[in-house]
XYZ file of C-alpha atoms in Angstrom:
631
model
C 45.993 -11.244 -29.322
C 43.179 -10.660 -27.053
C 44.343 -10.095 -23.574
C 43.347 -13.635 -21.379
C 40.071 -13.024 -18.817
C 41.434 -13.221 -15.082
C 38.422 -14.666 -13.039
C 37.628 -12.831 -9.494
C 38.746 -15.044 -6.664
C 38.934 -15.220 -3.025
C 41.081 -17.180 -1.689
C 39.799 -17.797 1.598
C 42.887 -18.040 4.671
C 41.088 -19.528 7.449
C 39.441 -22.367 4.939
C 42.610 -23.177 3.028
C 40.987 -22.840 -0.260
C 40.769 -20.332 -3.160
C 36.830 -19.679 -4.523
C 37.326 -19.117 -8.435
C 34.073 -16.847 -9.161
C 32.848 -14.892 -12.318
C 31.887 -11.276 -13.129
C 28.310 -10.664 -13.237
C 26.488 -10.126 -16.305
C 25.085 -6.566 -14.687
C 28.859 -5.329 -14.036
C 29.642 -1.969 -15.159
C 32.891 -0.211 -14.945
C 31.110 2.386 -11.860
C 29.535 -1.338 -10.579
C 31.357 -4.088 -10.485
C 29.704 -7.004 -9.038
C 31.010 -10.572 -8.787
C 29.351 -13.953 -8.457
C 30.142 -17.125 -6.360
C 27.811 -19.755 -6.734
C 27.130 -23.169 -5.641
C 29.274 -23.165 -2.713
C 28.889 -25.753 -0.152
C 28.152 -24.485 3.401
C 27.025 -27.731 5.094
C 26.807 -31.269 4.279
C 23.834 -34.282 5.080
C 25.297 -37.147 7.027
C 21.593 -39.034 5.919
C 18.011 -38.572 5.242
C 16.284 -36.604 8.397
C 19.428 -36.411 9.788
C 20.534 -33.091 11.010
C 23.196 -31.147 8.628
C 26.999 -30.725 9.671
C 28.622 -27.600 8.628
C 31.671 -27.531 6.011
C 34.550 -26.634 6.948
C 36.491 -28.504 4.257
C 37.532 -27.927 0.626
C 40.003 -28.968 -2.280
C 42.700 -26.295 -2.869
C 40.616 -24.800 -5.829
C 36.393 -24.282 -5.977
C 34.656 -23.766 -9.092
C 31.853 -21.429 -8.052
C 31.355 -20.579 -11.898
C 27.892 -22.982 -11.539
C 24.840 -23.749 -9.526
C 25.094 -26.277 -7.076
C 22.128 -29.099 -6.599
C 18.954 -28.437 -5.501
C 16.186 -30.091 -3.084
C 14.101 -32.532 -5.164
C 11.019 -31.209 -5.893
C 8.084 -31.131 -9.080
C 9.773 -28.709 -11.595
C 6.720 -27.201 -13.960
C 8.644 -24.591 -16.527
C 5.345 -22.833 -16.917
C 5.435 -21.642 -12.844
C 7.412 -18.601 -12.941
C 5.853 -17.087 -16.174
C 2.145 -17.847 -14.781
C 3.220 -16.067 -10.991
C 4.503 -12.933 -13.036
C 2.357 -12.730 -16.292
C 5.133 -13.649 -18.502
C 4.962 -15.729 -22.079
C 7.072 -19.196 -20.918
C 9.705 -17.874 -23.789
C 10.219 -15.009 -21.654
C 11.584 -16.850 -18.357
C 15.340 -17.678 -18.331
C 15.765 -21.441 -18.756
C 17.216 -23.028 -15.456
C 17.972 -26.369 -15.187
C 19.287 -28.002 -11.962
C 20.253 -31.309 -10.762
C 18.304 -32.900 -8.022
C 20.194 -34.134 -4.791
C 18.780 -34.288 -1.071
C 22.023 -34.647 -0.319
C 23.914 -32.185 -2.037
C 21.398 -29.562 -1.596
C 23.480 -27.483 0.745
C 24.810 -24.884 -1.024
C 25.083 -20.843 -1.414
C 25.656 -17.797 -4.024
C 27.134 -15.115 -2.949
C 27.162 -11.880 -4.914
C 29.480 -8.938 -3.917
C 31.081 -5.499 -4.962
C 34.001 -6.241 -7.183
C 36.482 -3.646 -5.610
C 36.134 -5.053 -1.872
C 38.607 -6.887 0.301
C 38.728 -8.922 3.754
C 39.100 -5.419 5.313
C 36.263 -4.106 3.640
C 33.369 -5.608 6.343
C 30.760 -4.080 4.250
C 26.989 -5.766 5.326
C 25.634 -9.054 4.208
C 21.822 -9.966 3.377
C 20.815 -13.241 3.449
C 17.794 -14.580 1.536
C 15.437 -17.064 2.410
C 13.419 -18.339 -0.621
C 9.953 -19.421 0.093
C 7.767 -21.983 -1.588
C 6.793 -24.761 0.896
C 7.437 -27.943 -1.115
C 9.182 -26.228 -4.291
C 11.615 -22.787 -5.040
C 14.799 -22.561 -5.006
C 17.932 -19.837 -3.641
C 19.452 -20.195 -7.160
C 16.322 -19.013 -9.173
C 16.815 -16.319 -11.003
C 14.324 -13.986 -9.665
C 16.405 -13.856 -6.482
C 19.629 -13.452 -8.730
C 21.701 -10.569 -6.953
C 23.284 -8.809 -9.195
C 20.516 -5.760 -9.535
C 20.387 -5.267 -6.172
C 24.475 -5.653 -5.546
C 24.780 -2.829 -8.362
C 22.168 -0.413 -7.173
C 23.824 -0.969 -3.453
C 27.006 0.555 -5.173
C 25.417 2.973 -7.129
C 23.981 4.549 -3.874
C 26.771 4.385 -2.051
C 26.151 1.924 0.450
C 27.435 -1.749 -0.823
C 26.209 -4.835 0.584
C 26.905 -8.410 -0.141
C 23.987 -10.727 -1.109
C 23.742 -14.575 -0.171
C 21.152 -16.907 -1.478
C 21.109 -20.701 -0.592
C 19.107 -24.061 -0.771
C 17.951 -25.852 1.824
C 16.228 -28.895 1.759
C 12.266 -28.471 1.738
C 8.897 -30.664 1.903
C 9.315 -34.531 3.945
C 13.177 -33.972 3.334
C 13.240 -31.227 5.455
C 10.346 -31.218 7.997
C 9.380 -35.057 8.175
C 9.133 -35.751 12.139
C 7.470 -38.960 14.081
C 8.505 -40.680 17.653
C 9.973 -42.963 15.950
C 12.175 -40.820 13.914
C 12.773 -38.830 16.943
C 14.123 -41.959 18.959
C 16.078 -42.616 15.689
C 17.773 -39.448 15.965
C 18.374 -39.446 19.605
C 20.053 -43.007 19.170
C 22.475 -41.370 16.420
C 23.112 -38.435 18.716
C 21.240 -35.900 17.091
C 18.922 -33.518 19.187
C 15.070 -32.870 18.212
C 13.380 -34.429 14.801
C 11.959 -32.926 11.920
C 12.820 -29.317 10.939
C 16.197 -30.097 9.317
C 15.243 -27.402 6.759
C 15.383 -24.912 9.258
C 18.090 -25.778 10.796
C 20.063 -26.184 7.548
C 18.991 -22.409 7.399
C 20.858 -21.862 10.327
C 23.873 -23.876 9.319
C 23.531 -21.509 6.294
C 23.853 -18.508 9.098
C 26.910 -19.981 10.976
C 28.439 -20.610 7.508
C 28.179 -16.639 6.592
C 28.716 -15.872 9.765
C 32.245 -17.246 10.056
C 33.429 -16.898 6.769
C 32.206 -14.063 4.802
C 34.666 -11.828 6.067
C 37.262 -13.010 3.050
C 34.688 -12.201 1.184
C 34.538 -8.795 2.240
C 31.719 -9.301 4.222
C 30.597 -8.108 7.979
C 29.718 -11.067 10.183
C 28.625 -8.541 13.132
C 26.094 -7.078 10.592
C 23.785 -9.703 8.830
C 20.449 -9.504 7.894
C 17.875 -11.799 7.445
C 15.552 -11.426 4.640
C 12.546 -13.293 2.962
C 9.327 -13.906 1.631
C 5.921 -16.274 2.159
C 7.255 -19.503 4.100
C 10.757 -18.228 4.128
C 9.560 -14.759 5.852
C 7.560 -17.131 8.424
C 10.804 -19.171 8.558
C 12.334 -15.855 10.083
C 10.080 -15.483 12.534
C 10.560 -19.179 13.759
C 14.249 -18.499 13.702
C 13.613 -15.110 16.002
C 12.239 -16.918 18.424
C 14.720 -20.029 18.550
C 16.692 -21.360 21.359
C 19.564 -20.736 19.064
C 18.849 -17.028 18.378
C 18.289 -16.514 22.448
C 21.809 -17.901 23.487
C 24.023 -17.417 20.450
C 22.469 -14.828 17.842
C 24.234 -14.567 14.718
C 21.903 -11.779 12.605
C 20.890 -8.480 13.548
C 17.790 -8.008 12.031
C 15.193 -8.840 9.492
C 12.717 -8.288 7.265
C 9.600 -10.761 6.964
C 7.805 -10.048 3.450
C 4.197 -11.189 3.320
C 4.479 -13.957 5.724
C 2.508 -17.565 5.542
C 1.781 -17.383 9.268
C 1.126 -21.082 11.365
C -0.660 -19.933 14.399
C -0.880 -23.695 15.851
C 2.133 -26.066 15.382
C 1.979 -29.496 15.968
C 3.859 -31.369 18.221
C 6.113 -34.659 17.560
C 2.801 -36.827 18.603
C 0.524 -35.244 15.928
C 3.376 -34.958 13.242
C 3.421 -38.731 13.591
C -0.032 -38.682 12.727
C 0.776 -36.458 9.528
C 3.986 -38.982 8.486
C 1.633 -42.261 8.907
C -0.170 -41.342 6.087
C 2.940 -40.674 4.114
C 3.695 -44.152 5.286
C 0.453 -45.449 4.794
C 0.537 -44.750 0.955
C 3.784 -46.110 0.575
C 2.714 -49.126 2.222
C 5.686 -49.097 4.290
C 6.142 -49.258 8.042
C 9.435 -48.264 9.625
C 12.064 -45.362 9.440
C 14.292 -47.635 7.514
C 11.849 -48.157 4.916
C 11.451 -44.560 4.770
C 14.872 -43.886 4.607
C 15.378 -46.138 1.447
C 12.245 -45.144 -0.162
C 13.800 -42.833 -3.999
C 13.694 -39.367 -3.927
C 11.518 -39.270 -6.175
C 8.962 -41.183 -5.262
C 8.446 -39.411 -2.102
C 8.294 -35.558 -4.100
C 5.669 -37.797 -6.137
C 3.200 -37.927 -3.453
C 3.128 -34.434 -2.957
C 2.927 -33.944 0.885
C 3.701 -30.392 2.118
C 5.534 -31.022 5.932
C 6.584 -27.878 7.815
C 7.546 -26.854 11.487
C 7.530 -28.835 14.037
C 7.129 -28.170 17.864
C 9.673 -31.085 18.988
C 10.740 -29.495 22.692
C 14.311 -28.851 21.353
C 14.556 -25.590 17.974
C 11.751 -23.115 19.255
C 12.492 -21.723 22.983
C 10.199 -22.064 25.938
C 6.852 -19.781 25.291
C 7.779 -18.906 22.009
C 3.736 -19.060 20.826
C 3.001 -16.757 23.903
C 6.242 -14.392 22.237
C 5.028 -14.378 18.817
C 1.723 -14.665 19.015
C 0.307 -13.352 22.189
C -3.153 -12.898 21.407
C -2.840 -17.062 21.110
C -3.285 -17.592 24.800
C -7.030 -16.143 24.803
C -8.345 -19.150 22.403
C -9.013 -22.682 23.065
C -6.642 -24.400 20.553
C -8.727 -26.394 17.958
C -8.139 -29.746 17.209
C -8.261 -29.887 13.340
C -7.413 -32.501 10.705
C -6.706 -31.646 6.824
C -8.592 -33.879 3.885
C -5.298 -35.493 3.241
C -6.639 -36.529 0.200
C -7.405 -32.712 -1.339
C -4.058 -32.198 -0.637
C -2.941 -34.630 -2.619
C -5.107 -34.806 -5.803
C -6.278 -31.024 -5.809
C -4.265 -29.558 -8.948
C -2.056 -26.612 -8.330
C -3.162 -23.605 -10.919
C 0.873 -22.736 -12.114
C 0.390 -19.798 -10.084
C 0.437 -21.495 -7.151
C 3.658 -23.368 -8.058
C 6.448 -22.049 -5.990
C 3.904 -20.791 -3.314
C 2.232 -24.303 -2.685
C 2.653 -23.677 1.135
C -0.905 -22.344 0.294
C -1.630 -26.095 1.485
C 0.343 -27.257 3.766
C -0.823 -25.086 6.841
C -1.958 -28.332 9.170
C -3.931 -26.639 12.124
C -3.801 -29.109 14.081
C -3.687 -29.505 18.181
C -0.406 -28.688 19.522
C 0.310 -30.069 23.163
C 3.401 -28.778 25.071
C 2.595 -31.298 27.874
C 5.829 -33.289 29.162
C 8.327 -30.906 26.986
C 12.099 -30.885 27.050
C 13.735 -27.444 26.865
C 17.225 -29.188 26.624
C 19.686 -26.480 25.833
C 20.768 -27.637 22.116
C 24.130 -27.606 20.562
C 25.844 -25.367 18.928
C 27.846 -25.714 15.823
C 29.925 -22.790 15.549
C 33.589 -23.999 16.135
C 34.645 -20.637 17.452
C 31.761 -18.218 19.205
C 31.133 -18.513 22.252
C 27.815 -18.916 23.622
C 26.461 -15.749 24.998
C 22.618 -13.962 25.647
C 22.606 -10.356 24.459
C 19.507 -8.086 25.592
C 19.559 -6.231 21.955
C 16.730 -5.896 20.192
C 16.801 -7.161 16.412
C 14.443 -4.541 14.389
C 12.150 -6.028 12.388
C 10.527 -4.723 8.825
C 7.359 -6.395 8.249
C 4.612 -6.190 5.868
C 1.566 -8.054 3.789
C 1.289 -7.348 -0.104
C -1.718 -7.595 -1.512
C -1.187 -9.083 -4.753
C -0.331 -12.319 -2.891
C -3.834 -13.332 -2.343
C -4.370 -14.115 -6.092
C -2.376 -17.278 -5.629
C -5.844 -18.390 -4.285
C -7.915 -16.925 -7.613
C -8.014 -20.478 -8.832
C -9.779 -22.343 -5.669
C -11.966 -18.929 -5.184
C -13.342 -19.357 -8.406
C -14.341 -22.922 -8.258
C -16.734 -22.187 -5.179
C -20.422 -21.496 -5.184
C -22.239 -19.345 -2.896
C -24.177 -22.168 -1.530
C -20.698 -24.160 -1.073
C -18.618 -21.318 0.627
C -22.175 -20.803 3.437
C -21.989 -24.046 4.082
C -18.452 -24.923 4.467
C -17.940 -21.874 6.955
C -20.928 -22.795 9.321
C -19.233 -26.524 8.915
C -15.947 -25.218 10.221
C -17.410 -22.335 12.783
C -19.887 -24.926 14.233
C -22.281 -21.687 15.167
C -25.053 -20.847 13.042
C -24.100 -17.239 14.682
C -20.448 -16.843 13.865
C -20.437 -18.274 11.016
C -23.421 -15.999 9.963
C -21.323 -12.888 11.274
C -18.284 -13.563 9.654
C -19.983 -14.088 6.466
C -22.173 -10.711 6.497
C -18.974 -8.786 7.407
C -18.029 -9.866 3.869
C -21.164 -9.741 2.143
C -21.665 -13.725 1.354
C -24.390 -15.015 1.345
C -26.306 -17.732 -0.427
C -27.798 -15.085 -2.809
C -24.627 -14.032 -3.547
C -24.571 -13.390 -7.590
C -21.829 -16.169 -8.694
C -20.003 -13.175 -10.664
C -19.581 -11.496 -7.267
C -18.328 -14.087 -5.326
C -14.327 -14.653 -6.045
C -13.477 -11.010 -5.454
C -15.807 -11.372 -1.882
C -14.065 -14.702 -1.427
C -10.571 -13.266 -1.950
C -11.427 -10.356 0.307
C -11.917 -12.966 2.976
C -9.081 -15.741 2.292
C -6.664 -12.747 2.242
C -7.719 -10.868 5.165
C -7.607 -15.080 7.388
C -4.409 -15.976 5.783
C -2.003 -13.074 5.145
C -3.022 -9.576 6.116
C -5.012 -9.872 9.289
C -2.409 -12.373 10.729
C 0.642 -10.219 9.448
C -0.655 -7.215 11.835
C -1.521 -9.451 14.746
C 2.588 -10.920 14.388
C 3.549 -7.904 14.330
C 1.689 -6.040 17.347
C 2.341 -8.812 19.442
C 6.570 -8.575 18.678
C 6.198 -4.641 19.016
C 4.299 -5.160 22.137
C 6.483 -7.983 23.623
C 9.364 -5.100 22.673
C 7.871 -2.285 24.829
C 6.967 -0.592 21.087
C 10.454 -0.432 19.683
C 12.237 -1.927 16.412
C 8.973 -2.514 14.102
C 8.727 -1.205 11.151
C 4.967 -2.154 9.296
C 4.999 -1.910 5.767
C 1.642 -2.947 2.994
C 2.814 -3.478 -0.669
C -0.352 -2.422 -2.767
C 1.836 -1.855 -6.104
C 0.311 -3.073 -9.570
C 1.854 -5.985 -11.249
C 0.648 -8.703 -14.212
C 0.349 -12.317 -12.958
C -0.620 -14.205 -9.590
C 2.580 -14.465 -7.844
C 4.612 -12.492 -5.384
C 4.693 -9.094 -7.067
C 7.543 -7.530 -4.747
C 9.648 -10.171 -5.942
C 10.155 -8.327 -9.153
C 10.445 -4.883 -7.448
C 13.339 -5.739 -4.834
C 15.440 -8.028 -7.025
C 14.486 -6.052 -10.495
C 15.068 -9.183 -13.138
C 11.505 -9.762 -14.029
C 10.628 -8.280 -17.210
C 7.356 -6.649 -16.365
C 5.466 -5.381 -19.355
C 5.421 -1.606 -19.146
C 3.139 1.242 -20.497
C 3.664 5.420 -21.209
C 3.914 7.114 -17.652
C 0.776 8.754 -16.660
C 1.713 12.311 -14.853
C 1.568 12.375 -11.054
C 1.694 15.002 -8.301
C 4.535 15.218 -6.475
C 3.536 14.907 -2.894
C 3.242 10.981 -4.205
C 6.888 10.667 -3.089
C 6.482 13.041 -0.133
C 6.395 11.231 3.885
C 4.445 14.134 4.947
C 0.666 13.123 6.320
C -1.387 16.253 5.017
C -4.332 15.652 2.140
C -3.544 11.562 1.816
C -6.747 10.915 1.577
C -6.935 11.924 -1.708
C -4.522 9.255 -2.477
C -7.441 6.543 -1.713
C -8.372 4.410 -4.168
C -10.857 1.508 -4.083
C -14.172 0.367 -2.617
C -14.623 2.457 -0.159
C -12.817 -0.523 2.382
C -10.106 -0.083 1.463
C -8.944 -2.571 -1.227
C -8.161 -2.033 -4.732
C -10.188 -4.134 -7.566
C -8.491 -7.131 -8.738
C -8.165 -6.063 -12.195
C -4.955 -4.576 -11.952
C -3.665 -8.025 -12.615
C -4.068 -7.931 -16.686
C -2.580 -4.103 -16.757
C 0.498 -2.888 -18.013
C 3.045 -0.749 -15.192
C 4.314 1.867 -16.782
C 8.299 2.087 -16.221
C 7.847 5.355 -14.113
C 5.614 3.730 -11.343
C 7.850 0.442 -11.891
C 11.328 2.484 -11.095
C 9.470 4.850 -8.352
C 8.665 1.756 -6.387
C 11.837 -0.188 -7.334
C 13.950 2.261 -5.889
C 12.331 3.145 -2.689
C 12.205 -0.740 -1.675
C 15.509 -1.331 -2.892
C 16.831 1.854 -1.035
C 14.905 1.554 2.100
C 15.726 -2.149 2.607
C 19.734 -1.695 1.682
C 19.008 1.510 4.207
C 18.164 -1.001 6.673
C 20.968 -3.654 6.305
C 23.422 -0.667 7.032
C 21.559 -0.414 10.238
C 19.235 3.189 9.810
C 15.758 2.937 10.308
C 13.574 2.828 7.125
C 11.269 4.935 8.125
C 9.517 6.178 11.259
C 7.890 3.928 13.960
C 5.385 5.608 14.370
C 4.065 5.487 10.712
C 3.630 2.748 8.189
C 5.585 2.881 4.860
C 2.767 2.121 1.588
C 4.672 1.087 -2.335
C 1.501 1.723 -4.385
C -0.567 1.679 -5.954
C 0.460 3.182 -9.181
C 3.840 4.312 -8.075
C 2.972 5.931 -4.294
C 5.294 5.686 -2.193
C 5.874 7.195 1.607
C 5.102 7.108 4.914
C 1.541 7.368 5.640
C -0.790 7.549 8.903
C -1.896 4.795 10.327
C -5.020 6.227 9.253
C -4.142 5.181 6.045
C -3.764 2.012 7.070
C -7.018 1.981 8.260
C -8.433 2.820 5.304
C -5.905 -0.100 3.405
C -6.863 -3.210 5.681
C -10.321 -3.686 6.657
C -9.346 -2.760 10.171
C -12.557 -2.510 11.185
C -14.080 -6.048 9.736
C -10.939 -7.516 11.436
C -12.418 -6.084 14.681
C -16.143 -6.917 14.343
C -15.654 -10.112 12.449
C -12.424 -11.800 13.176
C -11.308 -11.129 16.284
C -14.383 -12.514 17.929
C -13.705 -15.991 16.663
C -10.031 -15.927 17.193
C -7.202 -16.294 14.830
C -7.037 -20.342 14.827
C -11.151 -20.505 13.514
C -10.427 -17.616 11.347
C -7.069 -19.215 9.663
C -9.060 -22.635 9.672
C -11.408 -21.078 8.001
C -8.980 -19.365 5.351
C -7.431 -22.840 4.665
C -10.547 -24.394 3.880
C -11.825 -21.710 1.528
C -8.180 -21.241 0.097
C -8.022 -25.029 -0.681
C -11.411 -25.101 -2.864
C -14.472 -27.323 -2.881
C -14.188 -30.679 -1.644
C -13.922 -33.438 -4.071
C -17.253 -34.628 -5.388
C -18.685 -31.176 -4.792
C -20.355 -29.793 -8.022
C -19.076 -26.596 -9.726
C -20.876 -25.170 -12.754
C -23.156 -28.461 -12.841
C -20.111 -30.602 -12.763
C -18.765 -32.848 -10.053
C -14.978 -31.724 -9.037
């Protein structure tokens, strides 16, 4: 008779219960990696009500399955259009729906470790805005749990849902005086704070696990790496920090937040549509009929989650600019159709850049949920990796090709309101009305890219390394080659996509060398710096794929076991075509258009310049023609 399968579990002292788990597909007899999934780390008391954390469980948890996800528009065709896949090729997922049973985790870990074993944890943040989820499986952890063995160093990997869009950001007075009567603290981000439930969670119970609570790291991509950033500078993270560092991957950067009086504004229209008028309504309002209308809410400056001068932290080079007041065509928002690209990465949308007041705050000290820690401030610095990658500005091919020459001239001196900035900003990328209409996306890209992701990504992170006296940054760019529109890292660090590969091409091999001497050879592309966009219908061959592959992977695990990645002083480049290394900041020069940044950004200042990247990013009005056709 075949011998009976005996399930990994954990059973978990200070909870009372025993997690009953699975072994991983990926587990080898040098690897062994097990799986816990769907486990409950906090629970929702109501809707836009702040999240309690679990502490309570039946003797016995199935973790065998995925736990419920935040409701949200579920298009199959998303992931295979963000990675150039056929839709047969994606793994079928299908999860149930539940705003309130959203809270949940997966935790993937070595399969020879014990409570004593205190081996470091990663946590994931998924990104997305409105849609994505922690259980996807292009954050599945077992690739990355193996290679973590295979290298010596093993880590344990958590991913988790948290609720997302109006569940988890809605925010008004009157939802705030709601709150306040039920005895919660602050309004609207609920989705970050469930992040940071997800944090106390990990924090005071992965060590049955076999996890390290004094050594977590926070990881994540697009809204979830800008999530990280919001979380670094939290009142939470000053007085009770429970990870040590992070790493913020291509970050969708809000340089104005709005306040609980404009966020009103934002939630009357939600209200408006409805046709409702009080938080009751709201409250009783299906689940689905709000993810229907398609609103994208995020962050919210409420007095009570983000500590006093956090924009002056984070964002230094702020304080020089006259804050904008700026309102979003509510109705683009709503009716412009997402290119399946831009599925999973709709925060492409939602960035409202709108007036934020800090007049008549309150800097109440918040609570804390941990049942155990005690409050404390520690002076240590958490060490950041940061980084743009390139490939994400072709979430924005769709909108960039709609435009016309005349269009994109017009809209900018609409938004600058100066004939003169507007005309400088648009030289510096070689617009113009006379523009051939062939010539225009790439231009177009080249300008949405450098407003939205890769000039804000290396203002974040000067003004952190400065606020740090220099120390604990570590700048990254992500040029690799990949097929599709998405978030081509994605399929590097967690290594499930199934990228179409070619034959390997030879290479030399100072590719793989840190050393400085003759990079400039290693330039390819324009002459500014960045590479043409046809990469995106190429094959990478498997030796470029695994070069790159393993140098994240190795670097970031690296990291979570608390080495530096690489040195300070230089900037780490993954492609293109399999380079990899520390470089100059020369090179960097050469990657970024350092110099257009300079002449033609800086001037205007980073809220005209990311105003101006939202307009372009969110395509032609409606009514405006394209190709002799009204859109």
């Amino acid at each position: 008779m075949p011998s009976k399968v005996v399930r990994p579990s954990v059973h978990h002292k200070a909870l009372n219960t025993t997690f009953d788990g699975f072994e991983h597909p990926i587990s080898t007899p040098e690897a062994r990696v097990h799986q816990y999934r769907g486990v409950k780390y906090a629970s929702v008391p109501a809707r836009f009500r702040q999240s309690k954390l679990q502490t309570s469980y039946p003797s016995h948890v199935d973790c065998t399955r995925y736990g419920p996800i935040c409701p949200q528009v579920i298009k199959r065709d998303a992931d295979a259009a963000m990675f150039g896949l056929t839709v047969d090729d994606v793994p079928s997922q299908v999860f149930k729906q539940n705003e309130f049973e959203c809270l949940n985790l997966n935790i993937t870990c070595p399969g020879d470790i014990s409570p004593e074993s205190a081996i470091p944890v990663m946590l994931w943040i998924h990104g997305g805005g409105n849609h994505g989820s922690g259980s996807s499986w292009v954050y599945d952890g077992g690739n990355l749990v193996s290679k973590s063995i295979m290298i010596g160093k093993p880590i344990i990997l958590v991913t988790f849902n948290y609720r997302l869009g109006i569940f988890g950001f809605a925010a008004s007075t009157a939802l705030e005086e709601d709150n306040r009567v039920a005895g919660d603290e602050g309004v609207g981000n609920y989705g970050l704070c469930d992040q940071r439930a997800a944090l106390e969670w990990v924090h005071e119970f992965i060590s049955e696990f076999g996890g390290d609570p004094n050594n977590i790291t926070l990881f994540g991509e697009s809204t979830g790496a800008s999530d990280i950033l919001y979380h670094l500078v939290s009142v939470e993270n000053e007085v009770h920090p429970l990870f040590h560092r992070a790493i913020i991957q291509s970050a969708m950067i809000d340089h104005v937040i709005p306040d609980v009086r404009t966020a009103t504004w934002h939630l009357s229209k939600v209200l408006s549509a409805l046709r409702i008028h009080t938080v009751a309504q709201l409250r009783a309002v299906e689940a689905d009929k709000l993810v229907s209308l398609g609103y994208c809410l995020r962050i919210v400056d409420d007095g009570i989650f983000l500590r006093h001068g956090w924009n002056e932290l984070l964002f230094p080079q702020n304080t020089h600019h006259r804050t904008l007041p700026y309102e979003v065509n509510l109705d683009i928002l709503k009716s412009h159709p997402l290119h399946p690209s831009e599925i999973g990465h709709a925060d492409l949308r939602h960035h409202f850049a709108i007036r934020s007041s800090s007049k008549n705050r309150s800097h109440s000290k918040p609570r804390s949920r941990s049942r155990s820690r005690p409050r404390h401030r520690q002076p240590t610095i958490q060490p950041i990796i940061i980084g743009d990658i390139f490939s994400s500005s072709h979430l924005y091919s769709l909108p960039a090709s709609l435009w016309t020459p005349d269009g994109v001239v017009r809209r900018v001196r609409a938004v600058c309101q100066s004939l003169t900035k507007a005309s400088n900003l648009l030289r510096a990328y070689d617009i113009s009305p006379h523009t051939e209409p062939e010539d225009l996306p790439e231009r177009l890209l080249d300008l949405i890219t450098d407003a939205r992701l890769a000039w804000p990504t290396e203002s974040v992170a000067a003004g952190i390394k400065k606020e740090r006296g220099g120390r604990g940054v570590y700048r990254f760019i992500f040029d690799q080659e990949g097929p599709g529109s998405g978030p081509v890292e994605l399929a590097y660090l967690f290594d499930n996509v199934p990228l179409p590969v070619a034959e390997a091409p030879s290479y030399p091999d100072s590719f793989d060398s840190s050393e400085d001497e003759d990079e400039d050879q290693y330039m390819v592309g324009d002459g500014d710096g960045f590479y043409d966009s046809s990469w995106d219908v190429t094959d990478v061959d498997q030796y470029s794929y695994s070069r790159v592959r393993d140098a994240m992977q190795e670097r970031w695990i690296a990291f979570a076991y608390g080495e530096g990645p690489w040195r300070e002083d230089s900037v780490f480049v993954f492609g293109p075509e399999g380079e990899t290394g520390e470089r100059s900041w020369s090179i960097f020069e050469g990657r970024r258009r350092k110099q257009t940044w300079r002449e033609a950004l800086e001037p205007l200042g980073m809220q005209l310049v990311q105003k101006v990247g939202i307009e372009l990013s969110n395509g032609p009005p409606i009514g405006s023609r394209v190709g002799g056709k009204f859109f």
